[in-house]
Amino acid sequence: MTASQNASTLLLCTDMDRTVIPNGAQPEHPHARAAFKAFCQQPEITLVYVTGRHLALMEEAIHAYDLPQPDYAITDVGTKIRHRQNGHWQAVEEWETEIGQAWRNCRHDDIAQPLMQLDGLTLQESEKQNTHKVSFYADLSAASESDYLARAEAALAPLNIRTSLIWSIDEAADVGLLDVLPQNATKLHAIEFLQQQLDFALPDVIFAGDSGNDLPVLTSHIQSVLVANASEDIKHQAWQACVQRHTESAFYQAQNLQDHNGNYAAGVLQGVGYYAPRFQPILNEQVLPL
């Protein structure tokens, strides 16, 4: 899968929900998605979706929101990387091998079993599981986030494996979500892996995101765009972390300007113009002007 790149190419990696999918409260520029789709169809662009969705949900969103098809997909909270060839998805086995080292010889059921004994945790549906992702629902009335995380760590300790415990809340369903992943199965690590495998230079990589689980990439050495519809809290956290890590030069905050907003896909394209002005003629002439 290695491909020699040149200065005219771009590895564009983006989150989906509330980044290129306009499913937040803020308004979307009326031409943003059409412009984003036209830009990503240029031959110089290698598009990667970086999402917590599993593959079927990602494809559902592509159809529902008329998004461009990506060349690669980092899905399931970073545990899967797939390459799209001739209309079919192929798993990148090198990634599976790399992240699997953190779990040594443990399988999904080996990790799920001790956690299933904990009060308040219920194993999620089979389509939300994979070989390197063990996912549970957590009853919010039974325990706090810190209690669940502490008990999960204690239950997994005898396995002597390196894990990341990812906690979030499905506010609509009023339920907690606990994902157990290999320690190195992160969005940041997955993007770095693709960059190296595809032989892109760092200045030819851009990431866009909007939320807390995007912060490790947004505040890293990778050129990143925080779309304007991100919350004020995330904007503050991102900038403070960049200052602490001395990565301010690799961070761009999309702006709501007088003639157009920087929400969602419009903000992604703003960031592309900022980091890669060589693409400005394409943005100006070959896609709908923003």
PDB file of C-alpha atoms in Angstrom:
ATOM      1  CA  MET A   1       0.000   0.000   0.000  1.00  0.00           C
ATOM      2  CA  THR A   2       3.026   2.293  -0.007  1.00  0.00           C
ATOM      3  CA  ALA A   3       2.824   5.022  -2.644  1.00  0.00           C
ATOM      4  CA  SER A   4       5.493   7.599  -3.333  1.00  0.00           C
ATOM      5  CA  GLN A   5       4.030  11.087  -3.015  1.00  0.00           C
ATOM      6  CA  ASN A   6       4.984  14.477  -4.387  1.00  0.00           C
ATOM      7  CA  ALA A   7       4.412  18.053  -3.295  1.00  0.00           C
ATOM      8  CA  SER A   8       1.095  18.348  -5.143  1.00  0.00           C
ATOM      9  CA  THR A   9      -0.681  15.610  -3.141  1.00  0.00           C
ATOM     10  CA  LEU A  10      -2.534  15.796   0.158  1.00  0.00           C
ATOM     11  CA  LEU A  11      -3.561  13.241   2.777  1.00  0.00           C
ATOM     12  CA  LEU A  12      -6.786  14.756   4.123  1.00  0.00           C
ATOM     13  CA  CYS A  13      -8.031  13.034   7.283  1.00  0.00           C
ATOM     14  CA  THR A  14     -11.303  14.118   8.861  1.00  0.00           C
ATOM     15  CA  ASP A  15     -13.705  13.152  11.590  1.00  0.00           C
ATOM     16  CA  MET A  16     -17.314  12.707  10.402  1.00  0.00           C
ATOM     17  CA  ASP A  17     -20.011  13.614  12.926  1.00  0.00           C
ATOM     18  CA  ARG A  18     -20.237  17.377  13.427  1.00  0.00           C
ATOM     19  CA  THR A  19     -17.132  17.830  11.263  1.00  0.00           C
ATOM     20  CA  VAL A  20     -18.207  16.988   7.715  1.00  0.00           C
ATOM     21  CA  ILE A  21     -21.646  15.756   8.784  1.00  0.00           C
ATOM     22  CA  PRO A  22     -23.734  18.826   9.757  1.00  0.00           C
ATOM     23  CA  ASN A  23     -25.530  17.118  12.650  1.00  0.00           C
ATOM     24  CA  GLY A  24     -24.815  19.794  15.241  1.00  0.00           C
ATOM     25  CA  ALA A  25     -26.850  22.832  16.308  1.00  0.00           C
ATOM     26  CA  GLN A  26     -24.968  25.388  14.186  1.00  0.00           C
ATOM     27  CA  PRO A  27     -25.962  26.238  10.594  1.00  0.00           C
ATOM     28  CA  GLU A  28     -24.160  24.729   7.623  1.00  0.00           C
ATOM     29  CA  HIS A  29     -22.958  26.795   4.669  1.00  0.00           C
ATOM     30  CA  PRO A  30     -25.450  25.898   1.876  1.00  0.00           C
ATOM     31  CA  HIS A  31     -22.707  24.876  -0.574  1.00  0.00           C
ATOM     32  CA  ALA A  32     -20.194  23.403   1.875  1.00  0.00           C
ATOM     33  CA  ARG A  33     -20.739  19.696   1.311  1.00  0.00           C
ATOM     34  CA  ALA A  34     -20.889  20.042  -2.469  1.00  0.00           C
ATOM     35  CA  ALA A  35     -17.631  21.992  -2.385  1.00  0.00           C
ATOM     36  CA  PHE A  36     -16.023  19.454  -0.068  1.00  0.00           C
ATOM     37  CA  LYS A  37     -17.133  16.566  -2.284  1.00  0.00           C
ATOM     38  CA  ALA A  38     -15.827  18.243  -5.450  1.00  0.00           C
ATOM     39  CA  PHE A  39     -12.490  19.015  -3.805  1.00  0.00           C
ATOM     40  CA  CYS A  40     -12.022  15.490  -2.477  1.00  0.00           C
ATOM     41  CA  GLN A  41     -12.664  14.022  -5.910  1.00  0.00           C
ATOM     42  CA  GLN A  42      -9.554  15.746  -7.241  1.00  0.00           C
ATOM     43  CA  PRO A  43      -6.872  13.145  -8.062  1.00  0.00           C
ATOM     44  CA  GLU A  44      -4.322  14.878  -5.808  1.00  0.00           C
ATOM     45  CA  ILE A  45      -6.418  14.191  -2.694  1.00  0.00           C
ATOM     46  CA  THR A  46      -6.274  11.001  -0.619  1.00  0.00           C
ATOM     47  CA  LEU A  47      -9.319  11.179   1.660  1.00  0.00           C
ATOM     48  CA  VAL A  48      -9.500   9.372   5.015  1.00  0.00           C
ATOM     49  CA  TYR A  49     -12.516   9.325   7.331  1.00  0.00           C
ATOM     50  CA  VAL A  50     -11.520   8.985  10.986  1.00  0.00           C
ATOM     51  CA  THR A  51     -14.617   8.021  12.940  1.00  0.00           C
ATOM     52  CA  GLY A  52     -15.996   6.166  15.918  1.00  0.00           C
ATOM     53  CA  ARG A  53     -18.649   4.690  13.621  1.00  0.00           C
ATOM     54  CA  HIS A  54     -18.332   1.119  12.397  1.00  0.00           C
ATOM     55  CA  LEU A  55     -18.146   0.515   8.642  1.00  0.00           C
ATOM     56  CA  ALA A  56     -21.880   0.069   8.000  1.00  0.00           C
ATOM     57  CA  LEU A  57     -22.755   3.252   9.910  1.00  0.00           C
ATOM     58  CA  MET A  58     -20.029   5.144   8.056  1.00  0.00           C
ATOM     59  CA  GLU A  59     -21.401   4.033   4.689  1.00  0.00           C
ATOM     60  CA  GLU A  60     -24.911   4.913   5.833  1.00  0.00           C
ATOM     61  CA  ALA A  61     -23.752   8.467   6.602  1.00  0.00           C
ATOM     62  CA  ILE A  62     -21.943   8.786   3.253  1.00  0.00           C
ATOM     63  CA  HIS A  63     -25.194   7.955   1.469  1.00  0.00           C
ATOM     64  CA  ALA A  64     -27.480  10.019   3.712  1.00  0.00           C
ATOM     65  CA  TYR A  65     -25.363  13.177   3.536  1.00  0.00           C
ATOM     66  CA  ASP A  66     -24.011  12.780  -0.023  1.00  0.00           C
ATOM     67  CA  LEU A  67     -20.397  12.750   1.132  1.00  0.00           C
ATOM     68  CA  PRO A  68     -17.422  11.760  -1.033  1.00  0.00           C
ATOM     69  CA  GLN A  69     -16.235   8.171  -0.828  1.00  0.00           C
ATOM     70  CA  PRO A  70     -12.924   7.988   1.044  1.00  0.00           C
ATOM     71  CA  ASP A  71      -9.825   6.142  -0.054  1.00  0.00           C
ATOM     72  CA  TYR A  72      -9.231   4.902   3.496  1.00  0.00           C
ATOM     73  CA  ALA A  73     -11.390   4.589   6.594  1.00  0.00           C
ATOM     74  CA  ILE A  74     -10.185   4.597  10.201  1.00  0.00           C
ATOM     75  CA  THR A  75     -13.267   3.313  12.034  1.00  0.00           C
ATOM     76  CA  ASP A  76     -14.410   1.769  15.324  1.00  0.00           C
ATOM     77  CA  VAL A  77     -12.583   4.320  17.503  1.00  0.00           C
ATOM     78  CA  GLY A  78      -9.291   3.709  15.678  1.00  0.00           C
ATOM     79  CA  THR A  79      -9.256  -0.090  15.839  1.00  0.00           C
ATOM     80  CA  LYS A  80      -9.855  -0.695  12.121  1.00  0.00           C
ATOM     81  CA  ILE A  81      -8.181   0.716   9.010  1.00  0.00           C
ATOM     82  CA  ARG A  82      -9.608  -0.225   5.611  1.00  0.00           C
ATOM     83  CA  HIS A  83      -8.584   0.635   2.048  1.00  0.00           C
ATOM     84  CA  ARG A  84     -11.244   1.055  -0.649  1.00  0.00           C
ATOM     85  CA  GLN A  85     -10.257  -0.540  -3.955  1.00  0.00           C
ATOM     86  CA  ASN A  86     -12.579  -1.094  -6.933  1.00  0.00           C
ATOM     87  CA  GLY A  87     -15.588  -0.370  -4.761  1.00  0.00           C
ATOM     88  CA  HIS A  88     -14.657  -2.914  -2.091  1.00  0.00           C
ATOM     89  CA  TRP A  89     -13.179  -2.476   1.389  1.00  0.00           C
ATOM     90  CA  GLN A  90     -10.026  -4.344   2.356  1.00  0.00           C
ATOM     91  CA  ALA A  91      -8.760  -4.468   5.942  1.00  0.00           C
ATOM     92  CA  VAL A  92      -5.196  -3.241   6.431  1.00  0.00           C
ATOM     93  CA  GLU A  93      -3.754  -6.272   8.163  1.00  0.00           C
ATOM     94  CA  GLU A  94      -0.499  -4.536   9.116  1.00  0.00           C
ATOM     95  CA  TRP A  95      -2.528  -2.281  11.427  1.00  0.00           C
ATOM     96  CA  GLU A  96      -4.256  -5.247  13.050  1.00  0.00           C
ATOM     97  CA  THR A  97      -0.878  -6.801  13.729  1.00  0.00           C
ATOM     98  CA  GLU A  98       0.551  -3.589  15.158  1.00  0.00           C
ATOM     99  CA  ILE A  99      -2.221  -2.833  17.643  1.00  0.00           C
ATOM    100  CA  GLY A 100      -2.675  -6.494  18.521  1.00  0.00           C
ATOM    101  CA  GLN A 101       0.724  -6.580  20.198  1.00  0.00           C
ATOM    102  CA  ALA A 102      -0.666  -4.623  23.147  1.00  0.00           C
ATOM    103  CA  TRP A 103      -3.142  -7.421  23.879  1.00  0.00           C
ATOM    104  CA  ARG A 104      -0.565 -10.172  23.475  1.00  0.00           C
ATOM    105  CA  ASN A 105      -2.456 -13.470  23.072  1.00  0.00           C
ATOM    106  CA  CYS A 106      -5.739 -12.280  24.603  1.00  0.00           C
ATOM    107  CA  ARG A 107      -8.859 -12.527  22.487  1.00  0.00           C
ATOM    108  CA  HIS A 108     -12.065 -10.514  22.593  1.00  0.00           C
ATOM    109  CA  ASP A 109     -13.841 -12.983  24.888  1.00  0.00           C
ATOM    110  CA  ASP A 110     -10.855 -13.143  27.258  1.00  0.00           C
ATOM    111  CA  ILE A 111     -11.242  -9.399  27.843  1.00  0.00           C
ATOM    112  CA  ALA A 112     -15.046  -9.289  27.815  1.00  0.00           C
ATOM    113  CA  GLN A 113     -15.519 -12.070  30.365  1.00  0.00           C
ATOM    114  CA  PRO A 114     -14.118 -10.380  33.508  1.00  0.00           C
ATOM    115  CA  LEU A 115     -15.923  -7.130  32.680  1.00  0.00           C
ATOM    116  CA  MET A 116     -19.256  -8.896  32.214  1.00  0.00           C
ATOM    117  CA  GLN A 117     -19.103  -9.768  35.915  1.00  0.00           C
ATOM    118  CA  LEU A 118     -19.210  -6.089  36.903  1.00  0.00           C
ATOM    119  CA  ASP A 119     -22.551  -4.667  38.018  1.00  0.00           C
ATOM    120  CA  GLY A 120     -23.980  -2.085  35.643  1.00  0.00           C
ATOM    121  CA  LEU A 121     -22.080  -3.162  32.492  1.00  0.00           C
ATOM    122  CA  THR A 122     -23.855  -4.842  29.567  1.00  0.00           C
ATOM    123  CA  LEU A 123     -22.061  -6.059  26.440  1.00  0.00           C
ATOM    124  CA  GLN A 124     -23.090  -4.083  23.347  1.00  0.00           C
ATOM    125  CA  GLU A 125     -24.457  -5.666  20.166  1.00  0.00           C
ATOM    126  CA  SER A 126     -22.174  -7.891  18.076  1.00  0.00           C
ATOM    127  CA  GLU A 127     -21.889  -5.353  15.234  1.00  0.00           C
ATOM    128  CA  LYS A 128     -20.318  -2.907  17.708  1.00  0.00           C
ATOM    129  CA  GLN A 129     -17.565  -5.368  18.645  1.00  0.00           C
ATOM    130  CA  ASN A 130     -14.459  -6.454  16.783  1.00  0.00           C
ATOM    131  CA  THR A 131     -11.236  -8.310  17.441  1.00  0.00           C
ATOM    132  CA  HIS A 132      -9.663  -5.216  19.033  1.00  0.00           C
ATOM    133  CA  LYS A 133     -12.720  -3.439  20.465  1.00  0.00           C
ATOM    134  CA  VAL A 134     -14.751  -4.661  23.436  1.00  0.00           C
ATOM    135  CA  SER A 135     -17.725  -2.368  24.030  1.00  0.00           C
ATOM    136  CA  PHE A 136     -20.203  -2.128  26.906  1.00  0.00           C
ATOM    137  CA  TYR A 137     -23.237  -0.102  27.917  1.00  0.00           C
ATOM    138  CA  ALA A 138     -22.972   1.329  31.434  1.00  0.00           C
ATOM    139  CA  ASP A 139     -25.989   2.037  33.633  1.00  0.00           C
ATOM    140  CA  LEU A 140     -25.467   5.658  34.736  1.00  0.00           C
ATOM    141  CA  SER A 141     -27.644   5.163  37.802  1.00  0.00           C
ATOM    142  CA  ALA A 142     -25.484   2.290  39.066  1.00  0.00           C
ATOM    143  CA  ALA A 143     -22.064   3.979  39.299  1.00  0.00           C
ATOM    144  CA  SER A 144     -20.011   7.007  38.280  1.00  0.00           C
ATOM    145  CA  GLU A 145     -17.547   7.225  35.398  1.00  0.00           C
ATOM    146  CA  SER A 146     -14.569   7.078  37.764  1.00  0.00           C
ATOM    147  CA  ASP A 147     -16.010   4.035  39.540  1.00  0.00           C
ATOM    148  CA  TYR A 148     -16.600   2.162  36.286  1.00  0.00           C
ATOM    149  CA  LEU A 149     -13.082   2.942  35.042  1.00  0.00           C
ATOM    150  CA  ALA A 150     -11.458   1.931  38.326  1.00  0.00           C
ATOM    151  CA  ARG A 151     -13.378  -1.353  38.499  1.00  0.00           C
ATOM    152  CA  ALA A 152     -12.649  -2.127  34.841  1.00  0.00           C
ATOM    153  CA  GLU A 153      -8.921  -1.523  35.332  1.00  0.00           C
ATOM    154  CA  ALA A 154      -8.906  -3.796  38.371  1.00  0.00           C
ATOM    155  CA  ALA A 155     -10.809  -6.539  36.535  1.00  0.00           C
ATOM    156  CA  LEU A 156      -8.388  -6.448  33.584  1.00  0.00           C
ATOM    157  CA  ALA A 157      -5.184  -6.226  35.650  1.00  0.00           C
ATOM    158  CA  PRO A 158      -4.664 -10.013  35.918  1.00  0.00           C
ATOM    159  CA  LEU A 159      -4.500 -10.237  32.097  1.00  0.00           C
ATOM    160  CA  ASN A 160      -1.334  -8.104  32.096  1.00  0.00           C
ATOM    161  CA  ILE A 161      -2.217  -6.345  28.828  1.00  0.00           C
ATOM    162  CA  ARG A 162      -1.938  -2.704  27.706  1.00  0.00           C
ATOM    163  CA  THR A 163      -5.359  -1.158  27.150  1.00  0.00           C
ATOM    164  CA  SER A 164      -7.101   2.168  26.665  1.00  0.00           C
ATOM    165  CA  LEU A 165     -10.449   2.597  28.389  1.00  0.00           C
ATOM    166  CA  ILE A 166     -12.600   5.082  26.440  1.00  0.00           C
ATOM    167  CA  TRP A 167     -15.625   6.497  28.289  1.00  0.00           C
ATOM    168  CA  SER A 168     -18.436   8.500  26.720  1.00  0.00           C
ATOM    169  CA  ILE A 169     -22.160   9.099  27.198  1.00  0.00           C
ATOM    170  CA  ASP A 170     -24.990   8.598  24.717  1.00  0.00           C
ATOM    171  CA  GLU A 171     -27.060  11.533  25.901  1.00  0.00           C
ATOM    172  CA  ALA A 172     -30.083  10.628  23.772  1.00  0.00           C
ATOM    173  CA  ALA A 173     -30.263   7.142  25.295  1.00  0.00           C
ATOM    174  CA  ASP A 174     -29.009   8.291  28.724  1.00  0.00           C
ATOM    175  CA  VAL A 175     -26.487   5.481  28.887  1.00  0.00           C
ATOM    176  CA  GLY A 176     -22.748   5.300  29.421  1.00  0.00           C
ATOM    177  CA  LEU A 177     -20.448   3.755  26.807  1.00  0.00           C
ATOM    178  CA  LEU A 178     -17.218   1.972  27.722  1.00  0.00           C
ATOM    179  CA  ASP A 179     -14.821   0.854  24.990  1.00  0.00           C
ATOM    180  CA  VAL A 180     -11.779  -1.288  25.763  1.00  0.00           C
ATOM    181  CA  LEU A 181      -9.091  -0.900  23.077  1.00  0.00           C
ATOM    182  CA  PRO A 182      -5.417  -1.757  22.674  1.00  0.00           C
ATOM    183  CA  GLN A 183      -3.347   1.061  24.142  1.00  0.00           C
ATOM    184  CA  ASN A 184      -2.009   2.194  20.765  1.00  0.00           C
ATOM    185  CA  ALA A 185      -5.320   1.984  18.852  1.00  0.00           C
ATOM    186  CA  THR A 186      -5.897   5.726  18.732  1.00  0.00           C
ATOM    187  CA  LYS A 187      -6.868   8.190  16.002  1.00  0.00           C
ATOM    188  CA  LEU A 188      -3.441   9.827  16.251  1.00  0.00           C
ATOM    189  CA  HIS A 189      -1.504   6.581  15.988  1.00  0.00           C
ATOM    190  CA  ALA A 190      -3.684   5.386  13.091  1.00  0.00           C
ATOM    191  CA  ILE A 191      -3.120   8.602  11.109  1.00  0.00           C
ATOM    192  CA  GLU A 192       0.629   8.425  11.756  1.00  0.00           C
ATOM    193  CA  PHE A 193       0.574   4.795  10.603  1.00  0.00           C
ATOM    194  CA  LEU A 194      -1.144   5.720   7.320  1.00  0.00           C
ATOM    195  CA  GLN A 195       1.179   8.669   6.781  1.00  0.00           C
ATOM    196  CA  GLN A 196       4.190   6.385   7.048  1.00  0.00           C
ATOM    197  CA  GLN A 197       2.678   3.550   5.020  1.00  0.00           C
ATOM    198  CA  LEU A 198       1.641   5.891   2.204  1.00  0.00           C
ATOM    199  CA  ASP A 199       4.889   7.880   2.369  1.00  0.00           C
ATOM    200  CA  PHE A 200       3.362  11.319   2.880  1.00  0.00           C
ATOM    201  CA  ALA A 201       5.571  14.071   4.253  1.00  0.00           C
ATOM    202  CA  LEU A 202       4.199  15.748   7.378  1.00  0.00           C
ATOM    203  CA  PRO A 203       3.441  19.069   5.564  1.00  0.00           C
ATOM    204  CA  ASP A 204       1.181  17.098   3.199  1.00  0.00           C
ATOM    205  CA  VAL A 205      -1.090  15.764   5.970  1.00  0.00           C
ATOM    206  CA  ILE A 206      -4.112  17.635   7.378  1.00  0.00           C
ATOM    207  CA  PHE A 207      -6.611  16.482  10.010  1.00  0.00           C
ATOM    208  CA  ALA A 208      -9.974  18.076  10.856  1.00  0.00           C
ATOM    209  CA  GLY A 209     -12.132  17.471  13.914  1.00  0.00           C
ATOM    210  CA  ASP A 210     -14.562  19.003  16.376  1.00  0.00           C
ATOM    211  CA  SER A 211     -14.722  17.160  19.686  1.00  0.00           C
ATOM    212  CA  GLY A 212     -12.899  15.881  22.719  1.00  0.00           C
ATOM    213  CA  ASN A 213     -11.849  12.561  21.217  1.00  0.00           C
ATOM    214  CA  ASP A 214     -10.135  14.521  18.402  1.00  0.00           C
ATOM    215  CA  LEU A 215      -7.937  16.485  20.819  1.00  0.00           C
ATOM    216  CA  PRO A 216      -4.919  14.120  20.714  1.00  0.00           C
ATOM    217  CA  VAL A 217      -4.626  14.768  16.961  1.00  0.00           C
ATOM    218  CA  LEU A 218      -5.706  18.421  17.050  1.00  0.00           C
ATOM    219  CA  THR A 219      -2.968  19.215  19.545  1.00  0.00           C
ATOM    220  CA  SER A 220      -0.240  17.064  17.981  1.00  0.00           C
ATOM    221  CA  HIS A 221       2.453  17.828  15.402  1.00  0.00           C
ATOM    222  CA  ILE A 222      -0.020  16.981  12.614  1.00  0.00           C
ATOM    223  CA  GLN A 223      -1.484  20.041  10.875  1.00  0.00           C
ATOM    224  CA  SER A 224      -5.011  20.211  12.261  1.00  0.00           C
ATOM    225  CA  VAL A 225      -8.227  22.158  11.797  1.00  0.00           C
ATOM    226  CA  LEU A 226     -10.820  22.680  14.518  1.00  0.00           C
ATOM    227  CA  VAL A 227     -14.093  23.534  12.777  1.00  0.00           C
ATOM    228  CA  ALA A 228     -15.904  26.689  13.918  1.00  0.00           C
ATOM    229  CA  ASN A 229     -18.936  24.798  15.247  1.00  0.00           C
ATOM    230  CA  ALA A 230     -16.819  23.138  17.977  1.00  0.00           C
ATOM    231  CA  SER A 231     -17.830  24.072  21.513  1.00  0.00           C
ATOM    232  CA  GLU A 232     -16.110  26.934  23.290  1.00  0.00           C
ATOM    233  CA  ASP A 233     -14.792  24.457  25.855  1.00  0.00           C
ATOM    234  CA  ILE A 234     -13.116  22.328  23.162  1.00  0.00           C
ATOM    235  CA  LYS A 235     -11.651  25.445  21.519  1.00  0.00           C
ATOM    236  CA  HIS A 236     -10.161  26.489  24.871  1.00  0.00           C
ATOM    237  CA  GLN A 237      -8.858  22.995  25.689  1.00  0.00           C
ATOM    238  CA  ALA A 238      -7.291  22.607  22.251  1.00  0.00           C
ATOM    239  CA  TRP A 239      -5.446  25.913  22.339  1.00  0.00           C
ATOM    240  CA  GLN A 240      -4.191  25.433  25.892  1.00  0.00           C
ATOM    241  CA  ALA A 241      -2.889  21.963  25.049  1.00  0.00           C
ATOM    242  CA  CYS A 242      -1.150  23.296  21.926  1.00  0.00           C
ATOM    243  CA  VAL A 243       0.551  25.991  23.997  1.00  0.00           C
ATOM    244  CA  GLN A 244       1.733  23.404  26.514  1.00  0.00           C
ATOM    245  CA  ARG A 245       3.027  21.087  23.778  1.00  0.00           C
ATOM    246  CA  HIS A 246       4.445  23.906  21.606  1.00  0.00           C
ATOM    247  CA  THR A 247       2.329  22.781  18.636  1.00  0.00           C
ATOM    248  CA  GLU A 248       0.563  26.108  17.998  1.00  0.00           C
ATOM    249  CA  SER A 249       1.929  26.270  14.441  1.00  0.00           C
ATOM    250  CA  ALA A 250       0.125  23.004  13.606  1.00  0.00           C
ATOM    251  CA  PHE A 251      -3.283  24.217  14.833  1.00  0.00           C
ATOM    252  CA  TYR A 252      -5.870  26.220  12.882  1.00  0.00           C
ATOM    253  CA  GLN A 253      -9.193  27.412  14.265  1.00  0.00           C
ATOM    254  CA  ALA A 254     -11.753  27.797  11.444  1.00  0.00           C
ATOM    255  CA  GLN A 255     -13.537  31.144  11.532  1.00  0.00           C
ATOM    256  CA  ASN A 256     -17.067  32.394  10.980  1.00  0.00           C
ATOM    257  CA  LEU A 257     -16.385  35.178   8.483  1.00  0.00           C
ATOM    258  CA  GLN A 258     -18.655  37.898   7.178  1.00  0.00           C
ATOM    259  CA  ASP A 259     -19.353  36.249   3.829  1.00  0.00           C
ATOM    260  CA  HIS A 260     -19.486  32.627   5.002  1.00  0.00           C
ATOM    261  CA  ASN A 261     -19.243  30.468   8.105  1.00  0.00           C
ATOM    262  CA  GLY A 262     -16.524  28.011   9.046  1.00  0.00           C
ATOM    263  CA  ASN A 263     -18.826  25.296  10.335  1.00  0.00           C
ATOM    264  CA  TYR A 264     -18.489  21.643   9.328  1.00  0.00           C
ATOM    265  CA  ALA A 265     -17.106  21.006   5.806  1.00  0.00           C
ATOM    266  CA  ALA A 266     -16.675  24.738   5.138  1.00  0.00           C
ATOM    267  CA  GLY A 267     -14.278  24.891   8.082  1.00  0.00           C
ATOM    268  CA  VAL A 268     -12.353  21.884   6.765  1.00  0.00           C
ATOM    269  CA  LEU A 269     -11.832  23.640   3.431  1.00  0.00           C
ATOM    270  CA  GLN A 270     -10.795  26.832   5.230  1.00  0.00           C
ATOM    271  CA  GLY A 271      -8.076  24.813   6.919  1.00  0.00           C
ATOM    272  CA  VAL A 272      -6.937  23.285   3.636  1.00  0.00           C
ATOM    273  CA  GLY A 273      -6.559  26.768   2.161  1.00  0.00           C
ATOM    274  CA  TYR A 274      -4.586  27.874   5.216  1.00  0.00           C
ATOM    275  CA  TYR A 275      -2.124  24.975   5.323  1.00  0.00           C
ATOM    276  CA  ALA A 276      -1.912  24.188   1.617  1.00  0.00           C
ATOM    277  CA  PRO A 277      -2.335  27.432  -0.370  1.00  0.00           C
ATOM    278  CA  ARG A 278      -1.183  25.557  -3.467  1.00  0.00           C
ATOM    279  CA  PHE A 279      -4.734  24.169  -3.598  1.00  0.00           C
ATOM    280  CA  GLN A 280      -6.367  27.614  -3.487  1.00  0.00           C
ATOM    281  CA  PRO A 281      -6.833  27.736  -7.291  1.00  0.00           C
ATOM    282  CA  ILE A 282      -8.767  24.455  -7.083  1.00  0.00           C
ATOM    283  CA  LEU A 283     -10.829  25.751  -4.186  1.00  0.00           C
ATOM    284  CA  ASN A 284     -11.527  28.992  -6.053  1.00  0.00           C
ATOM    285  CA  GLU A 285     -12.146  27.669  -9.538  1.00  0.00           C
ATOM    286  CA  GLN A 286     -12.987  23.987  -9.559  1.00  0.00           C
ATOM    287  CA  VAL A 287     -15.358  23.824  -6.596  1.00  0.00           C
ATOM    288  CA  LEU A 288     -18.157  26.079  -5.413  1.00  0.00           C
ATOM    289  CA  PRO A 289     -16.540  29.216  -3.945  1.00  0.00           C
ATOM    290  CA  LEU A 290     -16.736  29.502  -0.179  1.00  0.00           C
TER     291      LEU A 290
END
